mmCIF file of C-alpha atoms in Angstrom:
data_model
loop_
_atom_site.group_PDB
_atom_site.id
_atom_site.type_symbol
_atom_site.label_atom_id
_atom_site.label_comp_id
_atom_site.label_asym_id
_atom_site.label_seq_id
_atom_site.Cartn_x
_atom_site.Cartn_y
_atom_site.Cartn_z
ATOM 1 C CA MET A 1 34.518 84.338 124.273
ATOM 2 C CA MET A 2 37.772 83.004 123.714
ATOM 3 C CA LEU A 3 36.261 79.722 122.489
ATOM 4 C CA VAL A 4 33.381 81.855 120.444
ATOM 5 C CA THR A 5 36.435 83.874 119.024
ATOM 6 C CA LEU A 6 38.032 81.286 118.119
ATOM 7 C CA LEU A 7 35.115 79.726 116.245
ATOM 8 C CA ARG A 8 34.054 82.677 114.438
ATOM 9 C CA THR A 9 38.127 82.951 113.512
ATOM 10 C CA ALA A 10 37.938 79.813 111.831
ATOM 11 C CA TRP A 11 34.890 79.959 109.894
ATOM 12 C CA ILE A 12 36.350 83.265 108.762
ATOM 13 C CA ALA A 13 39.217 81.967 107.664
ATOM 14 C CA GLY A 14 37.815 78.902 105.832
ATOM 15 C CA THR A 15 35.729 81.162 103.863
ATOM 16 C CA LEU A 16 37.781 83.998 102.566
ATOM 17 C CA PRO A 17 39.817 81.789 100.407
ATOM 18 C CA ILE A 18 36.577 80.328 98.996
ATOM 19 C CA LEU A 19 34.933 83.836 98.240
ATOM 20 C CA LEU A 20 38.577 85.094 96.664
ATOM 21 C CA ALA A 21 38.544 82.057 94.599
ATOM 22 C CA CYS A 22 35.208 82.813 93.278
ATOM 23 C CA ILE A 23 36.376 86.576 92.114
ATOM 24 C CA PRO A 24 36.149 86.384 88.113
ATOM 25 C CA SER A 25 39.406 87.698 87.442
ATOM 26 C CA PRO A 26 42.578 86.285 85.378
ATOM 27 C CA LYS A 27 44.997 87.085 88.454
ATOM 28 C CA LEU A 28 43.036 84.920 90.703
ATOM 29 C CA ASP A 29 43.092 82.114 87.961
ATOM 30 C CA ALA A 30 46.180 80.624 89.643
ATOM 31 C CA PHE A 31 44.715 80.559 93.226
ATOM 32 C CA HIS A 32 41.177 79.348 91.647
ATOM 33 C CA ASN A 33 43.091 76.413 90.376
ATOM 34 C CA LEU A 34 45.253 75.544 93.344
ATOM 35 C CA LEU A 35 41.991 75.726 95.890
ATOM 36 C CA LEU A 36 40.235 73.800 93.224
ATOM 37 C CA GLY A 37 42.899 71.001 93.409
ATOM 38 C CA PHE A 38 42.109 70.563 97.242
ATOM 39 C CA ALA A 39 38.255 70.312 96.579
ATOM 40 C CA LYS A 40 38.351 67.573 93.898
ATOM 41 C CA ARG A 41 37.387 64.310 95.006
ATOM 42 C CA GLY A 42 36.057 61.250 93.590
ATOM 43 C CA LYS A 43 34.855 61.277 89.749
ATOM 44 C CA THR A 44 36.326 65.255 89.891
ATOM 45 C CA MET A 45 39.723 64.110 90.441
ATOM 46 C CA HIS A 46 41.869 62.046 88.299
ATOM 47 C CA SER A 47 42.589 58.616 89.294
ATOM 48 C CA SER A 48 46.203 59.112 88.376
ATOM 49 C CA SER A 49 46.090 61.990 91.161
ATOM 50 C CA ARG A 50 47.564 60.029 94.247
ATOM 51 C CA LYS A 51 50.246 62.724 95.833
ATOM 52 C CA PHE A 52 48.511 64.102 98.819
ATOM 53 C CA THR A 53 45.323 62.188 98.569
ATOM 54 C CA VAL A 54 43.356 59.747 100.783
ATOM 55 C CA PRO A 55 40.889 57.176 99.747
ATOM 56 C CA GLN A 56 37.426 58.633 99.125
ATOM 57 C CA LYS A 57 35.721 56.084 101.446
ATOM 58 C CA TYR A 58 37.624 58.108 104.426
ATOM 59 C CA PHE A 59 34.173 60.301 104.402
ATOM 60 C CA ILE A 60 33.437 57.390 106.852
ATOM 61 C CA HIS A 61 35.688 59.404 109.230
ATOM 62 C CA PHE A 62 33.984 62.196 109.282
ATOM 63 C CA TYR A 63 30.208 60.820 110.057
ATOM 64 C CA ILE A 64 32.309 58.823 112.870
ATOM 65 C CA LEU A 65 33.825 61.819 114.297
ATOM 66 C CA ALA A 66 30.384 63.530 113.908
ATOM 67 C CA VAL A 67 28.396 61.244 115.522
ATOM 68 C CA ILE A 68 30.568 60.311 118.396
ATOM 69 C CA TRP A 69 31.255 64.380 119.097
ATOM 70 C CA THR A 70 27.881 65.349 118.513
ATOM 71 C CA SER A 71 26.647 62.817 120.795
ATOM 72 C CA ILE A 72 28.490 63.853 123.844
ATOM 73 C CA LEU A 73 27.843 67.630 123.291
ATOM 74 C CA LEU A 74 24.343 66.855 122.880
ATOM 75 C CA ALA A 75 23.857 64.511 126.192
ATOM 76 C CA THR A 76 25.874 66.935 128.130
ATOM 77 C CA THR A 77 24.153 69.827 127.253
ATOM 78 C CA TRP A 78 21.267 68.381 127.660
ATOM 79 C CA HIS A 79 21.712 67.072 131.162
ATOM 80 C CA TYR A 80 23.022 70.510 132.277
ATOM 81 C CA ALA A 81 19.831 72.185 130.615
ATOM 82 C CA TYR A 82 17.693 70.066 132.733
ATOM 83 C CA ARG A 83 20.155 70.421 136.169
ATOM 84 C CA ILE A 84 19.858 74.135 135.855
ATOM 85 C CA THR A 85 16.090 74.265 135.179
ATOM 86 C CA PRO A 86 15.267 73.664 138.903
ATOM 87 C CA ALA A 87 16.258 75.669 141.639
ATOM 88 C CA VAL A 88 19.613 74.799 143.012
ATOM 89 C CA SER A 89 20.141 76.418 146.395
ATOM 90 C CA GLU A 90 23.248 74.751 147.905
ATOM 91 C CA PRO A 91 26.564 75.289 146.668
ATOM 92 C CA SER A 92 28.689 72.928 144.966
ATOM 93 C CA LEU A 93 31.885 71.502 147.025
ATOM 94 C CA TYR A 94 32.819 69.450 143.763
ATOM 95 C CA SER A 95 32.959 72.298 142.040
ATOM 96 C CA SER A 96 35.312 73.964 144.072
ATOM 97 C CA ILE A 97 37.551 70.782 143.823
ATOM 98 C CA ALA A 98 37.394 70.981 140.244
ATOM 99 C CA ASN A 99 38.326 74.390 139.832
ATOM 100 C CA HIS A 100 41.531 73.675 142.044
ATOM 101 C CA LEU A 101 42.129 70.755 139.626
ATOM 102 C CA THR A 102 41.607 72.822 136.618
ATOM 103 C CA GLY A 103 43.505 75.939 137.829
ATOM 104 C CA SER A 104 40.109 78.055 137.646
ATOM 105 C CA SER A 105 39.866 80.803 139.810
ATOM 106 C CA TYR A 106 35.930 81.037 138.932
ATOM 107 C CA VAL A 107 33.665 79.263 141.968
ATOM 108 C CA PHE A 108 30.661 77.617 139.701
ATOM 109 C CA SER A 109 27.512 77.662 141.615
ATOM 110 C CA LEU A 110 24.124 77.166 139.839
ATOM 111 C CA HIS A 111 22.456 79.201 142.509
ATOM 112 C CA LYS A 112 24.531 82.726 142.103
ATOM 113 C CA SER A 113 25.653 82.223 138.542
ATOM 114 C CA HIS A 114 23.988 83.805 136.067
ATOM 115 C CA SER A 115 22.923 80.462 134.606
ATOM 116 C CA SER A 116 19.782 80.932 137.053
ATOM 117 C CA SER A 117 18.210 83.567 135.017
ATOM 118 C CA ARG A 118 15.653 82.674 132.901
ATOM 119 C CA ASP A 119 17.227 83.850 129.338
ATOM 120 C CA HIS A 120 20.077 81.783 129.673
ATOM 121 C CA LYS A 121 18.272 78.579 130.773
ATOM 122 C CA TYR A 122 16.064 79.057 127.673
ATOM 123 C CA CYS A 123 18.827 79.819 125.407
ATOM 124 C CA VAL A 124 20.940 76.228 126.828
ATOM 125 C CA TRP A 125 17.683 74.532 125.858
ATOM 126 C CA GLN A 126 17.869 76.331 122.462
ATOM 127 C CA SER A 127 21.495 74.841 122.222
ATOM 128 C CA VAL A 128 19.878 71.510 123.115
ATOM 129 C CA PHE A 129 17.238 71.799 119.915
ATOM 130 C CA MET A 130 20.346 72.560 117.736
ATOM 131 C CA LEU A 131 22.238 69.598 118.745
ATOM 132 C CA VAL A 132 19.015 67.285 118.372
ATOM 133 C CA LEU A 133 18.830 68.551 115.015
ATOM 134 C CA MET A 134 22.470 67.873 114.070
ATOM 135 C CA GLU A 135 22.163 64.503 115.673
ATOM 136 C CA VAL A 136 19.460 63.579 113.027
ATOM 137 C CA GLN A 137 21.706 64.843 110.321
ATOM 138 C CA VAL A 138 25.078 62.859 110.970
ATOM 139 C CA VAL A 139 23.627 59.722 112.083
ATOM 140 C CA PRO A 140 21.965 59.015 108.748
ATOM 141 C CA ARG A 141 24.930 60.630 106.940
ATOM 142 C CA LEU A 142 26.825 57.672 108.836
ATOM 143 C CA PHE A 143 24.726 54.790 107.608
ATOM 144 C CA GLU A 144 24.687 56.071 104.264
ATOM 145 C CA SER A 145 28.665 55.858 104.004
ATOM 146 C CA LEU A 146 28.135 52.209 105.040
ATOM 147 C CA TYR A 147 25.332 51.407 103.485
ATOM 148 C CA VAL A 148 24.388 53.466 100.378
ATOM 149 C CA PHE A 149 27.458 54.727 98.573
ATOM 150 C CA LYS A 150 29.755 52.954 96.654
ATOM 151 C CA TYR A 151 32.853 54.557 96.585
ATOM 152 C CA SER A 152 35.076 53.381 93.818
ATOM 153 C CA PRO A 153 38.605 52.084 94.671
ATOM 154 C CA SER A 154 40.135 54.411 92.664
ATOM 155 C CA ALA A 155 38.414 57.162 94.067
ATOM 156 C CA ARG A 156 40.590 59.736 96.200
ATOM 157 C CA MET A 157 40.545 62.926 97.712
ATOM 158 C CA HIS A 158 42.746 65.654 98.534
ATOM 159 C CA ILE A 159 44.711 65.307 102.040
ATOM 160 C CA LEU A 160 43.549 69.161 102.545
ATOM 161 C CA GLY A 161 39.751 67.807 101.864
ATOM 162 C CA TYR A 162 40.183 65.691 104.278
ATOM 163 C CA LEU A 163 41.592 67.781 106.931
ATOM 164 C CA THR A 164 38.525 70.239 106.326
ATOM 165 C CA GLY A 165 36.150 67.732 106.839
ATOM 166 C CA LEU A 166 37.211 66.638 109.936
ATOM 167 C CA PHE A 167 37.330 70.143 111.074
ATOM 168 C CA PHE A 168 33.944 70.811 109.780
ATOM 169 C CA TYR A 169 32.594 68.179 112.160
ATOM 170 C CA THR A 170 34.478 68.916 115.003
ATOM 171 C CA ALA A 171 33.377 73.003 114.873
ATOM 172 C CA ALA A 172 29.728 72.847 113.690
ATOM 173 C CA PRO A 173 28.435 70.730 116.455
ATOM 174 C CA LEU A 174 30.734 72.963 118.613
ATOM 175 C CA SER A 175 29.563 76.050 117.385
ATOM 176 C CA LEU A 176 25.482 75.452 117.960
ATOM 177 C CA CYS A 177 26.707 75.278 121.910
ATOM 178 C CA GLY A 178 29.716 77.416 122.017
ATOM 179 C CA LYS A 179 28.345 80.116 123.564
ATOM 180 C CA TYR A 180 27.710 77.350 126.807
ATOM 181 C CA ALA A 181 30.635 74.964 126.270
ATOM 182 C CA PRO A 182 33.111 76.446 129.046
ATOM 183 C CA GLU A 183 30.119 76.032 131.993
ATOM 184 C CA ILE A 184 29.226 73.012 130.116
ATOM 185 C CA PHE A 185 32.695 71.440 130.535
ATOM 186 C CA LYS A 186 32.510 72.987 134.277
ATOM 187 C CA PHE A 187 29.455 71.159 134.696
ATOM 188 C CA VAL A 188 30.911 68.073 133.650
ATOM 189 C CA ALA A 189 33.985 68.354 135.605
ATOM 190 C CA ASP A 190 32.097 68.675 139.009
ATOM 191 C CA LEU A 191 30.145 65.452 138.316
ATOM 192 C CA VAL A 192 33.685 63.637 137.604
ATOM 193 C CA ALA A 193 34.909 65.294 140.843
ATOM 194 C CA GLU A 194 31.812 63.996 142.793
ATOM 195 C CA PHE A 195 32.339 60.557 141.183
ATOM 196 C CA VAL A 196 35.793 60.326 142.067
ATOM 197 C CA ILE A 197 34.985 61.843 145.911
ATOM 198 C CA LYS A 198 32.495 59.879 146.280
ATOM 199 C CA GLY A 199 32.888 56.715 144.199
ATOM 200 C CA LYS A 200 30.474 54.502 142.596
ATOM 201 C CA ASP A 201 28.716 52.918 145.420
ATOM 202 C CA ARG A 202 27.845 56.378 147.191
ATOM 203 C CA MET A 203 26.516 58.099 144.298
ATOM 204 C CA GLN A 204 22.931 59.449 144.229
ATOM 205 C CA VAL A 205 21.119 57.516 141.445
ATOM 206 C CA ALA A 206 17.593 59.099 140.307
ATOM 207 C CA GLU A 207 15.133 57.625 137.942
ATOM 208 C CA PHE A 208 15.809 59.061 134.618
ATOM 209 C CA ASP A 209 13.312 61.997 134.241
ATOM 210 C CA TRP A 210 11.424 61.535 130.760
ATOM 211 C CA TRP A 211 9.337 64.405 131.301
ATOM 212 C CA GLY A 212 11.700 66.990 132.725
ATOM 213 C CA HIS A 213 14.073 66.319 129.934
ATOM 214 C CA LEU A 214 11.591 66.880 127.279
ATOM 215 C CA TYR A 215 9.035 69.504 128.578
ATOM 216 C CA PRO A 216 11.271 72.449 128.167
ATOM 217 C CA LEU A 217 11.770 71.597 124.245
ATOM 218 C CA LEU A 218 8.423 71.591 123.725
ATOM 219 C CA HIS A 219 7.716 75.348 124.834
ATOM 220 C CA LEU A 220 10.402 76.808 122.570
ATOM 221 C CA ARG A 221 9.704 79.991 120.639
ATOM 222 C CA TRP A 222 7.741 79.269 117.390
ATOM 223 C CA TYR A 223 10.680 80.489 115.178
ATOM 224 C CA ILE A 224 12.799 77.460 116.692
ATOM 225 C CA TRP A 225 9.901 75.218 115.208
ATOM 226 C CA ILE A 226 9.727 76.574 111.733
ATOM 227 C CA GLY A 227 13.759 76.194 111.664
ATOM 228 C CA GLY A 228 13.270 72.670 112.511
ATOM 229 C CA ALA A 229 10.562 72.367 109.716
ATOM 230 C CA ILE A 230 13.054 73.931 107.066
ATOM 231 C CA PHE A 231 15.398 71.358 108.320
ATOM 232 C CA LEU A 232 13.081 68.898 108.309
ATOM 233 C CA TRP A 233 12.580 69.751 104.637
ATOM 234 C CA GLY A 234 15.933 69.867 103.258
ATOM 235 C CA TRP A 235 16.834 66.561 105.416
ATOM 236 C CA ILE A 236 14.046 64.617 103.340
ATOM 237 C CA HIS A 237 15.411 65.937 99.920
ATOM 238 C CA GLN A 238 18.741 64.987 101.067
ATOM 239 C CA ARG A 239 18.295 61.574 101.747
ATOM 240 C CA ARG A 240 16.121 61.219 98.436
ATOM 241 C CA CYS A 241 18.963 62.679 96.487
ATOM 242 C CA HIS A 242 21.399 60.423 98.128
ATOM 243 C CA THR A 243 19.526 57.268 97.364
ATOM 244 C CA ILE A 244 19.556 58.195 93.955
ATOM 245 C CA LEU A 245 23.386 59.160 93.674
ATOM 246 C CA GLY A 246 23.911 55.804 95.608
ATOM 247 C CA SER A 247 21.875 53.632 92.926
ATOM 248 C CA LEU A 248 23.783 55.520 89.962
ATOM 249 C CA ARG A 249 27.164 52.581 90.403
ATOM 250 C CA GLU A 250 25.833 49.407 90.560
ATOM 251 C CA ASN A 251 28.949 47.986 90.289
ATOM 252 C CA GLU A 252 31.521 49.535 93.008
ATOM 253 C CA GLU A 253 34.628 47.749 91.173
ATOM 254 C CA LYS A 254 33.799 49.539 88.075
ATOM 255 C CA ASP A 255 35.703 53.136 87.994
ATOM 256 C CA GLU A 256 33.584 54.827 85.255
ATOM 257 C CA ASP A 257 30.606 53.433 85.668
ATOM 258 C CA TYR A 258 28.436 56.578 86.154
ATOM 259 C CA SER A 259 25.298 57.563 84.940
ATOM 260 C CA ILE A 260 23.274 61.060 85.044
ATOM 261 C CA PRO A 261 21.135 61.302 88.011
ATOM 262 C CA ASN A 262 17.602 61.866 87.610
ATOM 263 C CA GLY A 263 14.175 62.162 90.183
ATOM 264 C CA ASP A 264 13.520 64.747 93.035
ATOM 265 C CA TRP A 265 15.790 67.849 92.663
ATOM 266 C CA PHE A 266 17.932 66.604 90.053
ATOM 267 C CA LYS A 267 15.397 67.952 87.948
ATOM 268 C CA TYR A 268 16.551 71.439 88.055
ATOM 269 C CA ILE A 269 20.389 71.127 89.654
ATOM 270 C CA SER A 270 23.320 69.132 89.049
ATOM 271 C CA SER A 271 24.059 68.953 92.869
ATOM 272 C CA PRO A 272 20.768 68.764 94.753
ATOM 273 C CA HIS A 273 22.237 67.111 97.752
ATOM 274 C CA TYR A 274 24.264 70.483 98.130
ATOM 275 C CA LEU A 275 21.199 72.394 98.111
ATOM 276 C CA ALA A 276 19.569 70.297 100.429
ATOM 277 C CA GLU A 277 22.517 70.749 102.802
ATOM 278 C CA ILE A 278 22.418 74.405 102.448
ATOM 279 C CA VAL A 279 18.410 74.401 103.421
ATOM 280 C CA ILE A 280 19.474 72.175 106.567
ATOM 281 C CA TYR A 281 21.912 74.627 107.812
ATOM 282 C CA ALA A 282 19.629 77.601 106.803
ATOM 283 C CA GLY A 283 17.099 75.587 109.325
ATOM 284 C CA ILE A 284 19.710 75.530 112.072
ATOM 285 C CA VAL A 285 20.414 79.053 111.333
ATOM 286 C CA ILE A 286 16.619 79.963 111.953
ATOM 287 C CA ALA A 287 16.282 77.650 115.035
ATOM 288 C CA SER A 288 18.665 79.925 116.680
ATOM 289 C CA GLY A 289 16.971 83.109 116.186
ATOM 290 C CA CYS A 290 19.292 84.169 113.652
ATOM 291 C CA SER A 291 21.253 86.040 116.284
ATOM 292 C CA ASP A 292 24.397 84.204 117.004
ATOM 293 C CA VAL A 293 26.969 85.216 114.666
ATOM 294 C CA THR A 294 29.324 82.140 115.014
ATOM 295 C CA ILE A 295 26.191 80.176 113.415
ATOM 296 C CA TRP A 296 25.707 82.380 110.983
ATOM 297 C CA LEU A 297 29.644 82.235 110.144
ATOM 298 C CA LEU A 298 29.450 78.468 109.980
ATOM 299 C CA PHE A 299 26.121 78.799 107.385
ATOM 300 C CA VAL A 300 28.117 81.088 105.304
ATOM 301 C CA PHE A 301 31.052 78.793 105.085
ATOM 302 C CA ALA A 302 28.727 76.195 104.017
ATOM 303 C CA VAL A 303 26.995 77.513 101.643
ATOM 304 C CA ALA A 304 30.649 78.585 100.150
ATOM 305 C CA ASN A 305 32.024 75.136 99.895
ATOM 306 C CA LEU A 306 29.028 73.610 98.803
ATOM 307 C CA ALA A 307 28.719 75.968 96.028
ATOM 308 C CA PHE A 308 32.337 75.949 94.974
ATOM 309 C CA ALA A 309 32.368 72.257 94.848
ATOM 310 C CA ALA A 310 28.942 71.896 92.751
ATOM 311 C CA LYS A 311 30.271 74.680 90.185
ATOM 312 C CA GLU A 312 33.112 71.588 89.239
ATOM 313 C CA THR A 313 30.470 68.763 89.629
ATOM 314 C CA HIS A 314 28.416 70.521 87.184
ATOM 315 C CA ASN A 315 31.603 71.331 84.924
ATOM 316 C CA TRP A 316 32.273 67.639 85.202
ATOM 317 C CA TYR A 317 28.683 66.561 84.244
ATOM 318 C CA LEU A 318 29.057 68.890 81.069
ATOM 319 C CA GLN A 319 32.083 67.488 79.979
ATOM 320 C CA LYS A 320 31.195 63.825 80.841
ATOM 321 C CA PHE A 321 27.943 63.186 78.977
ATOM 322 C CA ASP A 322 27.152 64.990 75.551
ATOM 323 C CA ASN A 323 23.325 64.773 76.495
ATOM 324 C CA TYR A 324 23.325 66.151 79.531
ATOM 325 C CA PRO A 325 20.321 68.705 80.335
ATOM 326 C CA LYS A 326 21.391 72.255 79.095
ATOM 327 C CA ASP A 327 18.507 73.553 81.840
ATOM 328 C CA ARG A 328 20.510 72.411 85.042
ATOM 329 C CA THR A 329 21.910 74.540 87.100
ATOM 330 C CA ALA A 330 24.901 74.100 89.641
ATOM 331 C CA ILE A 331 23.346 74.179 92.825
ATOM 332 C CA PHE A 332 20.727 77.107 92.551
ATOM 333 C CA PRO A 333 17.741 76.389 90.223
ATOM 334 C CA PHE A 334 17.996 79.010 87.138
ATOM 335 C CA ILE A 335 20.389 81.325 88.848
ATOM 336 C CA TYR A 336 23.798 79.741 89.451
#
């Protein structure tokens, strides 16, 4: 519970300043402008503003981190879910050794622990499904950073915005399996201890059971698949919108080479890729069963952060282009 509490505290701490800055009060104007300065990047940041900034092309660092970290969590959680699905009757010698090495007094036994319960197994497989969704999200983002977006050489972002991105892509995947992360890490420690004791040559190598790894996912409850469908809907539109944005700047060497984006959800709002990301995380919330407070806090942070950034982007479009469509809103069609 310590990890879960830490994650929830972090999401709340990241969300509250944004919500506070959105309160329409003259007394908070200074705080609003301060937070806005941290959030600015790329075209919304003046090219002369280089103090405490990094190149916007460092966005790729977010997705390198996200792909590596999500892949590690997905692989370990998936293997752990597979291993706890069949009945295990013998106690683990290596878990005791790992406990000793890590200073833990808790003896991990799949046979005796609560992980043998049906509900617990189901929830672990549910985490696997959500991590699959996260992997589907971050891998294309890495590809887009490499081959789709053409960042201007002078495009910058604030160092705090950069650190926020690193935090998000560390905490978001972990939030999807946070309840079970300690026992998963313990499971990995057991495997490492077994490898150290037995050695590579004495480790039992079994043929990979594809069906055993996939079958439980096919029997998850209906709302998880609805969440997956909503995720896919947002994912498709985000890919389309990113392709449109990537095609706007034909020459990445020209700093002011911008034009009005059109097509897909750009017909209604200025930042449809942000709205699509909100839809993506809404799908994950639904796939979680709408009962995980940590995932809800992740979603609220994403909505607040993206809406705040979208408003600034919308204002930039209005100032940049005299012929910008007046019926477009910032991020939520006809509302905001």
